[in-house]
């Protein structure tokens, strides 16, 4: 596909990518790189997008604030610092201070809702989770927990990068002002009137309706979205439980450290060997913290696609709605045409109360019938316009949606493959650490 | 493999312990259901004609023999193996026998090779005899009759194998011990035909056990203020502390095994989930299937590792924990008369010997465990590296990603 960058350009592009920590790494190394891995998976963004060509975007920091909320009550919340910088500045070698503004999570949500309504045919990138889910015992489920805030910061940055690299979404004015205009942004969003559209859309989507001729491709996509969501949820659950258990295994080895140390105190010859072996056992027990922290990043990558599955399904549902509205309009038109025919030929094929009453209580006058026919003609004209409109709408939706779905598919395949590779790298790192510790311990034991 | 072995020996001679043939089997069996006892409660005295050869030497000459033997480590002249468990079914019970093979150049033995079959009871008997004869020396423990935790049935394969190894270790400790290995009971154990052993056993505790009883009685009677040798106090303190440590280690290791097993339970679900996912995907199907395979292989390795801990480290730790129980019980015996001075000396040497042995055993058990852990991680490493390699070759083939 024309959108995929050739290898050379990709290397170049990804090396100009900015994340502070990522700058220090050119390889897929994991050490001390919070969010690094996460970023690598999104580094293969498409070049042809306008916004990222012009500016660098990052969510640099997070801070706690307190203030009064809508009902005048004290609340504590977190704000995130969005930094932007023109691309040319960095490449020229100068390092100007970036423009920045603070936003809270709810503003990100507002932005996303706006995008959802305005670009119904796009698979809109998801936000990081609102509340911590799939936690294992050591992870906090508290939104104020610093680790959670940090992971959210990374997730929000990722969201902005995804939007900024999306062929349709990146050129949106509201998105641009989200990044650049601290004050009055909210008002601007509401002025677009998207809220009304959102409400009606929401109502329609929540209502149950059935499409007569479902588009097979979209039906399959929706089904895929369901499966993806289900299997990733399962994987996240299982992984979290396994992480919990692994934590236990490593930590219990810390007890070896303690007992060896105590034991070495009562031994003469064995003392030194035992003591140092004990230290290695302590190191082993401690090593699990880093291991599992890195695995959390992998879990975050999976989570992103868990939520993406939802976005995909949303597009399919919207398509269904569009299709349904078209079918309704067509149905309405057909019924009106039929009524006209009946009036013209005098045969009653469709039941109407008026028809029945006129049968029972006498025919209507020719003038009345004339009026009726005229009204129907107008309605039919309008109906035909509506059908044409809706048909176009539907066709355009299908076209745009399908393009974005294809783009999404490629992105997903690429990103998830990278995620699996990074998982393998993590396992390798864990094994290497294990080998080192136990070789050291073995040496100490043999000196006992 | 189950053979049908009929125990049809008849007791000869001693009317006081004559047991009719048809219920002899039963009486012996009753012991099997009791908990393992360290010291035998049987104090019936028979004619003094059968007494343990070990007591024929005077205390003084025993010390000499002891010292001499200490340097003779490299000239091992007796080799014992325990293998080949077989189950036997009789009308009354089912039990396991083990083959005991002895190869020796010692002159006391009539031949250089012996092969006999022994059951757990017989080992118990031997241990009891040795303890009676040498109440102040340390006899290596036997595996418990039933493993309490996590055991389902007496005769499952793993249990039999673990027991076999423990019995093998037990006999080897006896064979390596300067005093025990010259025990007549030991010799009979290694060489007697089933009928012979049964009748030998029936002779009951000999003169020696009376000796042992006397020692205990004297010790109990003379519980006065006595200057305990400094070393003795140290030893007892050490034993107390050591026994705590060793039983802690035993517990810690068992806890590790438990945690590993629970980890394994969860990990076992990961592979199938990746496999399930691969069914919905096209491009991703291959890598997902590969990851599923990797996770499954790591599961197998983890299972292996758990088994290793169970089979190797835990039994050794457990045996030394049992040892310390024995050691602690000897507290009474040190408050002794001068006539038991010899006991103190033999005790000291035995103690030194035991400590050395303990160090060697525990060291090799831990070194072994560490090695196996390294092995485990190396195998898992290989699994994931081969996955990475396959992804690299795919990727470079498609000109997608540079992994440098």
CSV table of C-alpha atoms in Angstrom, one decimal, chain B:
chain,number,residue,atom,x,y,z
B,1,UNK,CA,5.6,-55.3,38.3
B,2,UNK,CA,4.0,-57.2,41.1
B,3,UNK,CA,5.2,-60.5,42.3
B,4,UNK,CA,3.4,-62.8,44.7
B,5,UNK,CA,5.6,-63.3,47.7
B,6,UNK,CA,4.5,-65.5,50.5
B,7,UNK,CA,6.1,-65.0,53.9
B,8,UNK,CA,6.1,-68.4,55.3
B,9,UNK,CA,8.9,-68.5,57.8
B,10,UNK,CA,8.5,-70.3,61.0
B,11,UNK,CA,10.1,-69.1,64.2
B,12,UNK,CA,12.4,-71.5,65.8
B,13,UNK,CA,13.6,-71.9,69.3
B,14,UNK,CA,12.8,-69.1,71.8
B,15,UNK,CA,9.4,-70.0,73.1
B,16,UNK,CA,9.0,-66.6,74.7
B,17,UNK,CA,8.8,-64.9,71.4
B,18,UNK,CA,7.4,-67.8,69.4
B,19,UNK,CA,4.8,-66.6,67.1
B,20,UNK,CA,2.6,-69.0,65.2
B,21,UNK,CA,3.2,-69.0,61.5
B,22,UNK,CA,-0.1,-68.0,60.2
B,23,UNK,CA,-0.3,-64.7,62.1
B,24,UNK,CA,3.3,-63.8,62.0
B,25,UNK,CA,2.8,-61.7,58.9
B,26,UNK,CA,0.0,-59.8,60.6
B,27,UNK,CA,1.9,-58.9,63.7
B,28,UNK,CA,4.8,-57.5,61.7
B,29,UNK,CA,2.3,-55.5,59.6
B,30,UNK,CA,0.7,-53.8,62.5
B,31,UNK,CA,3.9,-51.7,62.8
B,32,UNK,CA,3.4,-50.3,59.4
B,33,UNK,CA,0.4,-48.4,60.5
B,34,UNK,CA,2.1,-46.7,63.5
B,35,UNK,CA,3.9,-43.5,63.2
B,36,UNK,CA,7.5,-43.7,62.7
B,37,UNK,CA,9.3,-44.0,66.1
B,38,UNK,CA,12.8,-43.1,66.6
B,39,UNK,CA,13.5,-45.5,69.4
B,40,UNK,CA,12.1,-48.9,69.6
B,41,UNK,CA,9.8,-49.6,72.5
B,42,UNK,CA,10.4,-53.3,72.5
B,43,UNK,CA,12.4,-54.3,75.6
B,44,UNK,CA,11.7,-58.0,75.8
B,45,UNK,CA,14.7,-59.8,76.8
B,46,UNK,CA,15.5,-63.1,75.2
B,47,UNK,CA,18.4,-65.4,75.9
B,48,UNK,CA,21.6,-63.5,75.9
B,49,UNK,CA,23.1,-65.8,73.3
B,50,UNK,CA,22.4,-63.5,70.4
B,51,UNK,CA,24.0,-60.2,70.9
B,52,UNK,CA,25.3,-57.6,68.6
B,53,UNK,CA,28.8,-58.1,67.4
B,54,UNK,CA,29.5,-54.4,67.8
B,55,UNK,CA,29.6,-54.6,71.6
B,56,UNK,CA,32.2,-57.3,71.6
B,57,UNK,CA,34.9,-54.7,71.4
B,58,UNK,CA,35.8,-52.8,74.5
B,59,UNK,CA,35.1,-49.1,74.6
B,60,UNK,CA,38.8,-48.3,74.3
B,61,UNK,CA,39.3,-50.3,71.2
B,62,UNK,CA,36.2,-48.8,69.8
B,63,UNK,CA,37.8,-45.4,70.0
B,64,UNK,CA,40.9,-46.6,68.2
B,65,UNK,CA,38.8,-48.2,65.5
B,66,UNK,CA,37.0,-45.0,65.1
B,67,UNK,CA,40.1,-42.9,64.7
B,68,UNK,CA,41.5,-45.3,62.3
B,69,UNK,CA,38.5,-45.3,60.1
B,70,UNK,CA,38.3,-41.5,59.9
B,71,UNK,CA,41.2,-41.4,57.6
B,72,UNK,CA,40.1,-44.3,55.4
B,73,UNK,CA,37.6,-42.3,53.3
B,74,UNK,CA,39.3,-43.0,50.0
B,75,UNK,CA,39.5,-46.7,50.6
B,76,UNK,CA,35.8,-47.4,50.5
B,77,UNK,CA,35.4,-51.1,50.5
B,78,UNK,CA,31.6,-51.5,50.5
B,79,UNK,CA,29.1,-50.3,47.9
B,80,UNK,CA,25.4,-50.4,48.4
B,81,UNK,CA,22.6,-49.5,46.1
B,82,UNK,CA,18.9,-49.5,46.5
B,83,UNK,CA,16.8,-49.8,43.4
B,84,UNK,CA,14.2,-51.7,41.5
B,85,UNK,CA,11.0,-51.2,43.5
B,86,UNK,CA,8.5,-53.9,43.1
B,87,UNK,CA,5.1,-54.3,44.5
B,88,UNK,CA,3.9,-57.4,46.2
B,89,UNK,CA,0.3,-58.5,46.8
B,90,UNK,CA,-0.6,-60.9,49.6
B,91,UNK,CA,-4.0,-61.8,51.0
B,92,UNK,CA,-3.5,-59.3,53.8
B,93,UNK,CA,-1.7,-56.4,52.2
B,94,UNK,CA,0.2,-54.8,49.4
B,95,UNK,CA,3.7,-53.6,49.9
B,96,UNK,CA,6.8,-52.5,48.1
B,97,UNK,CA,10.2,-54.2,48.2
B,98,UNK,CA,13.4,-52.7,47.0
B,99,UNK,CA,16.4,-54.5,45.7
B,100,UNK,CA,19.5,-54.0,47.8
B,101,UNK,CA,22.8,-54.8,46.1
B,102,UNK,CA,26.0,-55.0,48.0
B,103,UNK,CA,29.5,-55.2,46.6
B,104,UNK,CA,32.3,-55.5,49.1
B,105,UNK,CA,35.8,-56.7,49.6
B,106,UNK,CA,35.5,-56.9,53.4
B,107,UNK,CA,36.6,-60.2,54.9
B,108,UNK,CA,33.6,-60.4,57.3
B,109,UNK,CA,31.4,-61.0,54.3
B,110,UNK,CA,31.2,-64.5,53.0
B,111,UNK,CA,31.1,-63.4,49.4
B,112,UNK,CA,31.8,-60.2,47.4
B,113,UNK,CA,28.3,-59.6,46.0
B,114,UNK,CA,24.9,-59.8,47.6
B,115,UNK,CA,21.5,-59.1,46.3
B,116,UNK,CA,18.4,-59.1,48.5
B,117,UNK,CA,15.0,-57.6,48.6
B,118,UNK,CA,13.9,-55.5,51.6
B,119,UNK,CA,10.8,-53.6,52.5
B,120,UNK,CA,10.5,-50.4,54.4
B,121,UNK,CA,9.9,-52.2,57.7
B,122,UNK,CA,13.2,-53.8,57.4
B,123,UNK,CA,15.0,-50.5,57.1
B,124,UNK,CA,13.1,-49.3,60.1
B,125,UNK,CA,14.2,-52.3,62.0
B,126,UNK,CA,17.8,-51.7,61.1
B,127,UNK,CA,17.7,-48.1,62.1
B,128,UNK,CA,16.1,-49.1,65.4
B,129,UNK,CA,18.8,-51.7,66.1
B,130,UNK,CA,21.6,-49.2,65.3
B,131,UNK,CA,20.1,-46.6,67.6
B,132,UNK,CA,19.8,-49.1,70.4
B,133,UNK,CA,23.3,-50.2,70.0
B,134,UNK,CA,24.7,-46.8,69.8
B,135,UNK,CA,22.5,-44.4,71.6
B,136,UNK,CA,25.0,-41.7,71.6
B,137,UNK,CA,25.8,-41.8,67.9
B,138,UNK,CA,23.9,-40.1,65.1
B,139,UNK,CA,22.0,-42.4,62.8
B,140,UNK,CA,20.8,-40.8,59.6
B,141,UNK,CA,17.1,-40.5,59.4
B,142,UNK,CA,14.8,-42.6,57.3
B,143,UNK,CA,12.0,-41.1,55.2
B,144,UNK,CA,8.8,-40.8,57.0
B,145,UNK,CA,6.2,-43.5,56.5
B,146,UNK,CA,3.8,-41.2,54.8
B,147,UNK,CA,4.5,-37.8,53.4
B,148,UNK,CA,1.9,-35.6,55.0
B,149,UNK,CA,1.5,-32.7,52.6
B,150,UNK,CA,0.2,-33.2,49.2
B,151,UNK,CA,0.3,-36.9,49.2
B,152,UNK,CA,-2.5,-38.8,47.7
B,153,UNK,CA,-1.7,-42.5,47.8
B,154,UNK,CA,1.2,-44.4,49.3
B,155,UNK,CA,2.1,-46.1,46.1
B,156,UNK,CA,2.2,-43.4,43.5
B,157,UNK,CA,5.4,-43.4,41.4
B,158,UNK,CA,6.9,-40.2,42.6
B,159,UNK,CA,6.5,-41.2,46.2
B,160,UNK,CA,8.1,-44.6,45.6
B,161,UNK,CA,11.0,-43.0,43.8
B,162,UNK,CA,11.6,-40.3,46.4
B,163,UNK,CA,11.5,-43.0,49.1
B,164,UNK,CA,13.9,-45.2,47.1
B,165,UNK,CA,16.4,-42.4,46.9
B,166,UNK,CA,16.1,-41.7,50.6
B,167,UNK,CA,16.6,-45.4,51.5
B,168,UNK,CA,19.6,-45.5,49.2
B,169,UNK,CA,21.1,-42.4,51.0
B,170,UNK,CA,20.3,-44.0,54.4
B,171,UNK,CA,22.2,-47.3,53.6
B,172,UNK,CA,25.1,-45.4,52.2
B,173,UNK,CA,25.4,-43.3,55.3
B,174,UNK,CA,25.5,-46.5,57.3
B,175,UNK,CA,28.0,-48.0,55.0
B,176,UNK,CA,30.2,-45.0,55.2
B,177,UNK,CA,30.0,-44.8,59.0
B,178,UNK,CA,33.1,-46.2,60.7
B,179,UNK,CA,31.1,-47.9,63.5
B,180,UNK,CA,27.8,-48.6,61.9
B,181,UNK,CA,29.2,-50.3,58.9
B,182,UNK,CA,30.7,-53.0,61.0
B,183,UNK,CA,27.4,-53.7,62.7
B,184,UNK,CA,26.3,-57.3,62.6
B,185,UNK,CA,22.7,-56.1,62.1
B,186,UNK,CA,23.9,-54.2,59.1
B,187,UNK,CA,25.6,-57.2,57.7
B,188,UNK,CA,22.5,-59.4,58.2
B,189,UNK,CA,20.4,-56.8,56.6
B,190,UNK,CA,22.5,-56.8,53.5
B,191,UNK,CA,23.0,-60.4,53.1
B,192,UNK,CA,20.3,-62.5,54.8
B,193,UNK,CA,17.7,-64.4,52.8
B,194,UNK,CA,14.1,-63.3,53.7
B,195,UNK,CA,13.5,-66.2,56.0
B,196,UNK,CA,16.9,-65.7,57.8
B,197,UNK,CA,16.1,-62.0,58.3
B,198,UNK,CA,12.8,-62.7,59.8
B,199,UNK,CA,14.0,-65.2,62.3
B,200,UNK,CA,17.0,-63.0,63.2
B,201,UNK,CA,14.7,-60.1,63.8
B,202,UNK,CA,12.6,-62.3,66.1
B,203,UNK,CA,15.5,-62.8,68.4
B,204,UNK,CA,14.6,-59.4,69.7
B,205,UNK,CA,16.9,-56.8,71.1
B,206,UNK,CA,20.0,-58.4,72.3
B,207,UNK,CA,22.5,-57.8,75.1
B,208,UNK,CA,23.3,-54.5,73.5
B,209,UNK,CA,19.9,-53.0,73.9
B,210,UNK,CA,20.1,-53.9,77.6
B,211,UNK,CA,23.3,-52.0,77.6
B,212,UNK,CA,21.6,-49.1,75.9
B,213,UNK,CA,18.9,-49.2,78.5
B,214,UNK,CA,21.5,-49.3,81.2
B,215,UNK,CA,23.1,-46.2,79.8
B,216,UNK,CA,19.9,-44.4,79.7
B,217,UNK,CA,19.0,-45.5,83.2
B,218,UNK,CA,22.3,-44.4,84.7
B,219,UNK,CA,22.1,-41.1,82.9
B,220,UNK,CA,18.6,-40.6,84.3
B,221,UNK,CA,19.8,-41.5,87.8
B,222,UNK,CA,22.8,-39.3,87.8
B,223,UNK,CA,21.3,-36.1,86.9
B,224,UNK,CA,23.3,-34.1,89.2
B,225,UNK,CA,25.5,-31.1,88.8
B,226,UNK,CA,28.2,-32.1,86.5
B,227,UNK,CA,30.7,-30.1,84.6
B,228,UNK,CA,29.6,-30.4,81.1
B,229,UNK,CA,32.4,-30.1,78.8
B,230,UNK,CA,32.4,-26.7,77.1
B,231,UNK,CA,32.2,-28.3,73.7
B,232,UNK,CA,29.2,-30.2,74.6
B,233,UNK,CA,27.3,-27.1,75.5
B,234,UNK,CA,28.4,-25.4,72.3
B,235,UNK,CA,27.2,-28.5,70.4
B,236,UNK,CA,23.8,-28.4,72.0
B,237,UNK,CA,23.5,-24.7,71.3
B,238,UNK,CA,24.5,-25.2,67.7
B,239,UNK,CA,22.1,-28.1,67.3
B,240,UNK,CA,19.3,-25.9,68.6
B,241,UNK,CA,20.1,-23.0,66.2
B,242,UNK,CA,20.9,-25.3,63.3
B,243,UNK,CA,17.7,-27.2,63.7
B,244,UNK,CA,15.8,-24.0,63.5
B,245,UNK,CA,17.6,-22.9,60.3
B,246,UNK,CA,17.3,-26.2,58.6
B,247,UNK,CA,13.6,-26.5,59.3
B,248,UNK,CA,13.1,-22.9,58.1
B,249,UNK,CA,14.9,-23.8,54.9
B,250,UNK,CA,12.7,-26.8,54.5
B,251,UNK,CA,9.6,-24.6,55.0
B,252,UNK,CA,10.9,-21.9,52.6
B,253,UNK,CA,11.6,-24.5,49.9
B,254,UNK,CA,8.2,-26.0,50.3
B,255,UNK,CA,6.6,-22.6,50.0
B,256,UNK,CA,8.6,-22.0,46.9
B,257,UNK,CA,7.3,-25.2,45.4
B,258,UNK,CA,3.7,-24.2,46.3
B,259,UNK,CA,4.1,-20.7,44.7
B,260,UNK,CA,5.7,-22.2,41.6
B,261,UNK,CA,2.8,-24.6,41.3
B,262,UNK,CA,0.3,-21.8,41.5
B,263,UNK,CA,2.3,-19.8,38.9
B,264,UNK,CA,2.3,-22.8,36.7
B,265,UNK,CA,-1.5,-23.1,36.9
B,266,UNK,CA,-1.9,-19.5,35.7
B,267,UNK,CA,0.8,-19.8,33.1
B,268,UNK,CA,-0.9,-22.8,31.6
B,269,UNK,CA,-3.8,-20.7,30.5
B,270,UNK,CA,-1.6,-18.1,28.7
B,271,UNK,CA,-0.6,-20.3,25.8
B,272,UNK,CA,-4.1,-21.4,24.9
B,273,UNK,CA,-5.3,-17.8,25.0
B,274,UNK,CA,-2.6,-16.7,22.5
B,275,UNK,CA,-3.6,-19.7,20.4
B,276,UNK,CA,-7.3,-18.7,20.5
B,277,UNK,CA,-6.4,-15.2,19.5
B,278,UNK,CA,-4.4,-16.5,16.5
B,279,UNK,CA,-7.6,-18.0,15.1
B,280,UNK,CA,-9.2,-14.5,14.6
B,281,UNK,CA,-6.1,-13.1,12.9
B,282,UNK,CA,-4.5,-13.3,9.5
B,283,UNK,CA,-1.1,-11.6,9.5
B,284,UNK,CA,-0.8,-12.0,13.2
B,285,UNK,CA,-1.8,-15.7,13.3
B,286,UNK,CA,1.7,-17.0,12.8
B,287,UNK,CA,3.5,-14.9,15.5
B,288,UNK,CA,0.6,-15.5,17.9
B,289,UNK,CA,0.8,-19.2,17.4
B,290,UNK,CA,4.6,-19.1,17.9
B,291,UNK,CA,4.2,-17.2,21.2
B,292,UNK,CA,1.6,-19.7,22.3
B,293,UNK,CA,4.1,-22.4,21.6
B,294,UNK,CA,6.9,-20.6,23.5
B,295,UNK,CA,4.7,-20.1,26.5
B,296,UNK,CA,3.7,-23.8,26.5
B,297,UNK,CA,7.3,-24.9,26.3
B,298,UNK,CA,8.2,-22.6,29.2
B,299,UNK,CA,5.4,-24.2,31.1
B,300,UNK,CA,6.9,-27.6,30.6
B,301,UNK,CA,10.3,-26.4,31.8
B,302,UNK,CA,8.7,-24.9,34.9
B,303,UNK,CA,7.0,-28.1,35.7
B,304,UNK,CA,10.3,-29.9,35.4
B,305,UNK,CA,11.9,-27.4,37.7
B,306,UNK,CA,9.3,-27.9,40.4
B,307,UNK,CA,9.7,-31.6,40.2
B,308,UNK,CA,13.5,-31.2,40.6
B,309,UNK,CA,13.0,-29.2,43.8
B,310,UNK,CA,10.7,-31.8,45.1
B,311,UNK,CA,12.8,-34.7,44.2
B,312,UNK,CA,16.2,-33.4,45.2
B,313,UNK,CA,16.4,-30.4,47.5
B,314,UNK,CA,13.4,-31.0,49.7
B,315,UNK,CA,14.2,-34.6,50.7
B,316,UNK,CA,17.7,-33.6,51.8
B,317,UNK,CA,16.6,-30.7,53.8
B,318,UNK,CA,13.9,-32.8,55.3
B,319,UNK,CA,16.3,-35.5,56.3
B,320,UNK,CA,18.5,-33.0,58.1
B,321,UNK,CA,15.5,-31.5,59.8
B,322,UNK,CA,14.7,-35.0,61.0
B,323,UNK,CA,18.4,-35.4,62.0
B,324,UNK,CA,18.2,-32.5,64.3
B,325,UNK,CA,15.2,-34.0,66.1
B,326,UNK,CA,17.4,-37.0,66.8
B,327,UNK,CA,20.2,-34.8,67.9
B,328,UNK,CA,18.1,-32.8,70.3
B,329,UNK,CA,16.9,-36.0,72.0
B,330,UNK,CA,20.4,-36.9,73.1
B,331,UNK,CA,20.3,-34.2,75.7
B,332,UNK,CA,19.9,-36.6,78.6
B,333,UNK,CA,22.8,-38.7,77.7
B,334,UNK,CA,25.6,-36.3,78.3
B,335,UNK,CA,25.0,-36.1,82.0
B,336,UNK,CA,26.9,-39.3,82.5
B,337,UNK,CA,29.2,-41.2,84.8
B,338,UNK,CA,32.8,-41.6,84.1
B,339,UNK,CA,32.1,-45.0,82.7
B,340,UNK,CA,30.6,-43.2,79.8
B,341,UNK,CA,33.6,-41.0,79.1
B,342,UNK,CA,34.2,-43.2,76.1
B,343,UNK,CA,30.8,-42.2,74.9
B,344,UNK,CA,31.8,-38.6,75.0
B,345,UNK,CA,34.8,-39.2,72.9
B,346,UNK,CA,33.1,-41.3,70.4
B,347,UNK,CA,30.3,-38.8,70.4
B,348,UNK,CA,32.7,-36.0,69.6
B,349,UNK,CA,34.2,-37.8,66.7
B,350,UNK,CA,30.9,-38.8,65.5
B,351,UNK,CA,29.7,-35.3,65.8
B,352,UNK,CA,32.6,-33.9,63.8
B,353,UNK,CA,32.0,-36.5,61.2
B,354,UNK,CA,28.4,-35.7,61.1
B,355,UNK,CA,29.0,-32.0,60.7
B,356,UNK,CA,31.4,-32.6,57.8
B,357,UNK,CA,28.9,-34.9,56.2
B,358,UNK,CA,26.2,-32.4,56.7
B,359,UNK,CA,28.2,-29.6,55.1
B,360,UNK,CA,29.0,-31.8,52.1
B,361,UNK,CA,25.4,-33.0,51.6
B,362,UNK,CA,23.9,-29.5,51.9
B,363,UNK,CA,26.5,-27.9,49.8
B,364,UNK,CA,26.0,-30.4,47.0
B,365,UNK,CA,22.2,-30.1,47.3
B,366,UNK,CA,22.3,-26.4,47.0
B,367,UNK,CA,24.9,-26.4,44.2
B,368,UNK,CA,22.7,-28.9,42.4
B,369,UNK,CA,19.6,-26.7,42.9
B,370,UNK,CA,21.4,-23.6,41.6
B,371,UNK,CA,22.6,-25.6,38.6
B,372,UNK,CA,19.2,-26.8,37.8
B,373,UNK,CA,17.8,-23.3,38.0
B,374,UNK,CA,20.5,-22.0,35.6
B,375,UNK,CA,19.5,-24.9,33.3
B,376,UNK,CA,15.9,-23.9,33.5
B,377,UNK,CA,16.5,-20.3,32.6
B,378,UNK,CA,18.9,-21.3,29.8
B,379,UNK,CA,16.2,-23.5,28.3
B,380,UNK,CA,13.6,-20.8,28.5
B,381,UNK,CA,16.0,-18.3,27.0
B,382,UNK,CA,16.6,-20.6,24.0
B,383,UNK,CA,12.8,-20.9,23.5
B,384,UNK,CA,12.4,-17.1,23.3
B,385,UNK,CA,15.5,-16.4,21.3
B,386,UNK,CA,14.4,-18.8,18.6
B,387,UNK,CA,11.1,-17.0,18.4
B,388,UNK,CA,12.9,-13.7,18.1
B,389,UNK,CA,15.1,-15.2,15.4
B,390,UNK,CA,12.1,-16.4,13.4
B,391,UNK,CA,10.5,-13.0,13.6
B,392,UNK,CA,13.7,-11.3,12.6
B,393,UNK,CA,14.1,-13.5,9.5
B,394,UNK,CA,10.5,-12.8,8.6
B,395,UNK,CA,10.8,-9.1,9.1
B,396,UNK,CA,14.1,-8.7,7.2
B,397,UNK,CA,12.6,-10.8,4.5
B,398,UNK,CA,9.7,-8.3,4.1
B,399,UNK,CA,12.1,-5.3,4.5
B,400,UNK,CA,10.1,-4.0,7.4
B,401,UNK,CA,12.1,-3.5,10.6
B,402,UNK,CA,15.7,-3.1,11.5
B,403,UNK,CA,16.5,-4.8,14.8
B,404,UNK,CA,20.0,-3.4,15.2
